[in-house]
Amino acid sequence: MTSKIKKIGVLTSGGDSPGMNAAVRAVVRSAEFHKIDCFGIYKGYEGLISDDIKKLNARSVKNIVNKGGTILKSARCLDFKTSEGRLKAKQTLDKYEIDSLVVIGGNGSLEGGKIFEEEHGIKFVGIPGTIDNDLAGTRCSLGYDTALNTATEAIDKIRDTAISHHRLFLVEVMGRDAGFIALNTGLAIGAQEILIPEVNMSSENLINSLKRSKSAGKTSTIVVVAEGDKTGDSVFQLANMIEEKLPKYEVRVSVLGHMQRGGSPSCFDRVIGTQMGITAVESLLNGESRVMIGIQNGKINKTDLSKAIKGKSKINKELLRMSKIMNT
Ligand code: F6P
């Protein structure tokens, strides 16, 4: 393996996601395997600016593969959006002679790394670490599988009480402005309707669907709402609208929130985190840069960063059609 780099830095940035620790562990251990020094940068890009950096070795990342969150901590760093902040970050890297970076994060984090690479020539590889799954070039981002299972288990619990009280629940799930979590958990839990930002379902169609649910004699009804959905002003405003138009429904709202970001990563997320971390290091050693590691058709692949960031949505609208069949 020809090494065109001297030292590697690794950081986690943006909203954390389960599996980030598996990827950090893989980066650190594969760097050691290939006899390259590796440094952990804490609190995302903030740690680059504030010089919060520590040399890591294989033992530094023991017993974390099964842990949610990220041992490197994370943050959304506004200073890094400025050229002064990025210059400061570059000076910190120079102090440690770090000339290549692995960034584990979502759209904003990888976008920041791309600008940094263009401005300062740092070799850069991204790993899609976000529960939103809103990056092109990968079938799923790191943490998405775990978040789906977490949200599904949570909504199954809501179903129990909805049945006991014959209620309609609006359940809001995360995803920022993408509907992947809502679409897949909605199908998995038998939602009456799934509201996602990629498809504009009018409130009139929603009301008609809820009327059908009532006349079909259903003993509970769940509507899964992606937090970025625009059918109503908010999930609470939707609930008020439904109560006004359908007084027979007893309506409740449940916002799953940040619990979707936590928990022990699934086997799948641990495996892809490990694959992505090793591939990121070996790509840098091969002199590659400006790529995002992904997984498609079961194979690890690389996508040019400019195509990966906020690429064309790959939402599978076929699942919406199938959900409507299942809510007969
Ligand atoms: O990007 C991951 C995510 O969890 C989104 O789904 C959500 O909208 C956002 O982060 C919440 O951001 P914060 O953790 O800063 O409140």
XYZ file of C-alpha atoms and ligand atoms in Angstrom:
344
model
C 0.000 0.000 0.000
C 1.746 3.235 -1.073
C 1.337 5.881 1.598
C 1.037 9.413 0.189
C 0.095 10.769 3.614
C 1.957 11.329 6.891
C -0.684 11.411 9.673
C -4.484 10.989 9.859
C -7.018 12.934 11.924
C -10.536 11.600 12.574
C -13.563 13.519 13.815
C -17.308 13.136 14.202
C -19.477 16.110 13.337
C -23.133 17.191 13.264
C -25.937 15.117 14.775
C -24.401 11.991 16.287
C -25.584 8.571 15.136
C -25.230 4.975 16.369
C -22.282 3.310 14.653
C -20.021 6.367 14.726
C -17.914 4.657 17.393
C -17.569 1.564 15.204
C -16.249 3.759 12.408
C -13.870 5.675 14.718
C -12.551 2.363 16.061
C -11.997 1.094 12.497
C -10.160 4.256 11.426
C -7.836 4.170 14.459
C -7.072 0.448 14.245
C -6.567 0.359 10.476
C -4.253 3.377 10.725
C -2.197 1.512 13.335
C -2.301 -1.642 11.216
C -0.813 0.377 8.331
C 1.686 2.080 10.718
C 0.238 5.579 10.297
C -0.206 7.871 13.326
C -3.848 8.685 14.005
C -5.248 11.580 16.037
C -8.727 11.949 17.514
C -10.187 15.444 17.088
C -12.833 16.222 19.705
C -16.175 17.997 19.288
C -16.109 17.952 15.503
C -14.481 20.858 13.669
C -14.562 22.851 16.940
C -11.745 20.613 18.190
C -9.655 21.564 15.169
C -10.050 25.269 15.929
C -9.560 24.925 19.700
C -6.739 22.343 19.376
C -8.665 19.644 21.259
C -6.690 16.752 19.776
C -5.223 13.515 21.160
C -3.105 10.803 19.600
C -5.012 7.516 19.621
C -3.966 3.890 19.357
C -5.685 0.529 19.098
C -6.305 0.397 22.840
C -7.854 3.907 22.885
C -10.897 2.523 21.065
C -11.511 -0.642 23.034
C -15.076 -1.545 24.159
C -16.801 1.115 22.041
C -18.074 -0.838 19.027
C -21.361 -1.493 20.830
C -21.759 2.001 22.283
C -24.119 4.637 20.914
C -22.981 8.226 20.562
C -19.348 9.105 19.776
C -16.297 9.036 22.071
C -14.935 11.985 20.046
C -18.057 14.003 20.920
C -19.685 16.114 18.220
C -20.845 19.668 17.589
C -22.187 21.968 14.918
C -19.277 24.423 14.479
C -20.293 27.840 13.103
C -16.684 29.152 13.221
C -15.669 26.502 10.712
C -18.038 28.120 8.224
C -15.660 31.132 8.136
C -12.363 31.198 6.260
C -10.696 32.539 9.432
C -11.965 29.523 11.371
C -10.760 27.127 8.679
C -7.351 28.823 8.599
C -7.072 28.333 12.374
C -8.051 24.685 11.869
C -5.322 24.266 9.243
C -2.738 25.774 11.590
C -3.726 23.243 14.237
C -3.326 20.383 11.750
C 0.114 21.719 10.751
C 1.174 21.729 14.407
C 0.587 17.945 14.530
C 1.724 17.380 10.915
C -1.719 15.908 10.179
C -2.232 16.052 6.410
C -5.372 13.947 5.984
C -8.799 13.796 7.562
C -11.592 11.277 7.961
C -14.848 13.105 8.764
C -17.834 11.100 9.981
C -20.991 13.163 9.673
C -23.940 14.317 7.611
C -24.425 16.740 4.749
C -23.208 19.873 6.502
C -20.141 18.143 7.928
C -19.060 16.671 4.601
C -19.746 19.996 2.860
C -17.456 21.694 5.388
C -14.738 19.136 4.772
C -15.001 19.617 1.008
C -14.484 23.385 1.361
C -11.591 22.804 3.771
C -9.934 20.428 1.305
C -10.350 22.899 -1.571
C -8.980 25.802 0.497
C -6.064 24.069 2.231
C -5.295 20.913 0.256
C -5.942 18.564 3.171
C -6.618 15.035 1.924
C -10.224 14.331 2.896
C -12.515 11.273 2.987
C -16.076 11.378 4.319
C -18.147 8.700 6.027
C -21.954 9.311 5.930
C -22.766 9.411 9.651
C -26.362 10.557 10.118
C -29.686 8.928 10.974
C -31.358 11.051 8.240
C -29.983 8.938 5.358
C -30.140 12.044 3.138
C -26.809 11.627 1.341
C -26.662 10.322 -2.224
C -24.116 7.625 -3.113
C -25.038 5.224 -0.338
C -28.112 3.031 0.231
C -27.899 3.891 3.890
C -25.919 6.181 6.125
C -24.332 5.076 9.396
C -26.923 5.020 12.178
C -29.950 4.904 9.905
C -30.617 1.175 10.439
C -30.439 1.534 14.220
C -32.697 4.599 14.165
C -35.286 2.705 12.100
C -35.369 -0.097 14.672
C -35.485 2.324 17.595
C -38.381 4.273 16.086
C -40.239 1.083 15.109
C -39.990 -0.310 18.650
C -41.161 3.015 20.088
C -44.181 3.225 17.796
C -45.103 -0.410 18.527
C -45.376 0.679 22.183
C -47.593 3.610 21.158
C -49.773 1.162 19.233
C -50.460 -0.779 22.494
C -51.935 2.258 24.232
C -53.693 3.475 21.077
C -55.543 0.140 20.973
C -56.362 0.246 24.693
C -57.934 3.692 24.329
C -59.114 3.479 20.714
C -57.098 6.591 19.865
C -55.522 8.222 16.875
C -51.805 9.011 17.366
C -49.732 11.392 15.279
C -46.120 10.290 15.770
C -43.363 12.654 14.642
C -39.996 11.125 13.712
C -36.654 12.749 12.853
C -35.022 13.074 9.453
C -34.546 16.845 9.128
C -35.930 17.496 5.598
C -35.879 13.840 4.460
C -38.627 11.275 4.916
C -36.675 7.992 5.030
C -37.259 7.245 8.706
C -40.978 8.094 8.478
C -41.519 6.084 5.285
C -39.883 2.879 6.489
C -41.138 2.918 10.075
C -44.621 3.855 8.812
C -44.758 0.743 6.638
C -43.219 -1.375 9.400
C -45.789 -0.418 12.035
C -48.878 -0.340 9.782
C -49.470 3.405 9.684
C -52.783 4.631 8.318
C -50.852 7.421 6.577
C -47.208 8.464 6.278
C -46.492 12.170 5.812
C -43.120 12.979 4.249
C -41.648 16.198 2.783
C -40.929 14.502 -0.571
C -44.642 13.952 -1.269
C -47.287 16.622 -0.689
C -50.357 14.931 0.827
C -53.143 17.515 1.302
C -54.886 17.690 4.657
C -58.120 16.878 2.784
C -56.682 13.516 1.641
C -55.508 12.882 5.186
C -58.988 13.562 6.577
C -60.590 11.250 3.993
C -58.147 8.494 4.885
C -58.920 8.897 8.579
C -62.639 8.735 7.821
C -62.025 5.435 6.010
C -60.086 4.138 9.016
C -62.999 5.000 11.314
C -65.632 3.458 9.017
C -63.493 0.330 8.652
C -63.908 -0.040 12.412
C -60.186 0.112 13.174
C -59.461 -0.017 16.904
C -56.448 2.296 16.676
C -54.938 4.602 14.079
C -51.370 5.835 13.723
C -50.118 8.499 11.333
C -46.319 8.784 11.095
C -45.185 12.348 10.355
C -41.655 13.219 9.232
C -40.438 16.318 11.092
C -39.816 18.026 7.724
C -43.319 17.333 6.406
C -45.265 20.414 5.300
C -48.879 19.110 5.333
C -49.488 21.158 8.467
C -47.546 23.920 10.224
C -46.601 21.351 12.850
C -47.703 17.946 14.089
C -49.642 19.743 16.846
C -51.450 21.995 14.368
C -52.342 18.838 12.359
C -53.798 17.260 15.518
C -55.957 20.333 16.180
C -57.180 20.346 12.578
C -58.136 16.654 12.800
C -59.961 17.145 16.119
C -61.982 19.981 14.583
C -62.927 18.053 11.439
C -63.311 14.609 13.041
C -64.619 15.161 16.584
C -65.216 11.421 16.961
C -61.445 10.858 17.061
C -59.571 11.115 20.371
C -56.214 12.439 19.149
C -52.815 12.377 20.811
C -49.343 13.458 19.626
C -46.020 11.787 20.343
C -42.704 13.348 19.209
C -39.982 10.665 19.377
C -37.171 13.247 19.246
C -33.536 12.601 20.137
C -33.986 9.073 21.476
C -33.790 8.091 17.762
C -30.135 9.154 17.794
C -29.106 6.952 20.736
C -28.820 3.341 21.649
C -26.402 0.524 20.929
C -25.787 0.306 17.159
C -27.377 -2.595 15.284
C -25.182 -5.355 13.893
C -25.619 -3.844 10.434
C -24.414 -0.404 11.573
C -21.430 -1.932 13.373
C -20.455 -3.873 10.255
C -20.807 -0.958 7.803
C -19.112 1.367 10.305
C -16.138 -0.984 10.397
C -16.078 -1.395 6.600
C -16.356 2.354 6.013
C -13.641 3.220 8.542
C -11.121 0.785 7.082
C -11.970 1.800 3.507
C -11.561 5.481 4.392
C -8.028 4.916 5.717
C -7.012 2.689 2.789
C -8.399 5.253 0.320
C -6.207 7.958 1.888
C -3.196 5.624 1.789
C -3.898 5.126 -1.915
C -3.702 8.884 -2.399
C -7.467 9.362 -2.857
C -9.371 12.419 -1.576
C -12.725 14.206 -1.860
C -14.723 10.977 -1.770
C -17.489 9.688 0.472
C -17.510 6.001 1.400
C -20.917 4.353 0.927
C -22.604 1.001 0.603
C -24.666 0.016 -2.441
C -25.842 -3.471 -3.509
C -24.011 -4.858 -0.496
C -20.674 -3.478 -1.673
C -18.623 -0.647 -0.216
C -18.229 2.105 -2.841
C -16.854 5.634 -3.194
C -18.716 8.687 -4.480
C -17.230 12.040 -5.391
C -18.173 14.394 -2.551
C -19.841 16.915 -4.868
C -22.294 14.181 -5.945
C -22.859 12.778 -2.432
C -23.756 15.981 -0.609
C -27.536 16.627 -0.748
C -27.664 14.553 -3.887
C -30.923 13.628 -5.640
C -33.318 12.087 -3.137
C -33.500 8.334 -3.453
C -36.786 8.034 -1.542
C -38.671 4.887 -2.599
C -42.210 6.125 -3.243
C -43.254 2.542 -4.028
C -43.311 2.055 -0.245
C -46.014 4.721 0.031
C -48.155 2.869 -2.524
C -47.669 -0.381 -0.601
C -48.505 1.308 2.684
C -51.854 2.406 1.243
C -52.593 -1.203 0.230
C -51.738 -2.393 3.735
C -53.997 0.165 5.440
C -57.090 -1.273 3.679
O -29.307 15.372 11.402
C -29.695 14.512 12.442
C -30.815 15.153 13.233
O -31.190 14.288 14.260
C -32.042 15.501 12.403
O -32.850 14.367 12.128
C -32.709 16.512 13.300
O -33.585 17.364 12.602
C -31.498 17.293 13.827
O -30.400 16.389 13.803
C -31.659 17.807 15.243
O -30.531 18.630 15.475
P -30.038 18.921 16.975
O -29.484 17.660 17.537
O -28.981 19.996 16.787
O -31.252 19.385 17.738
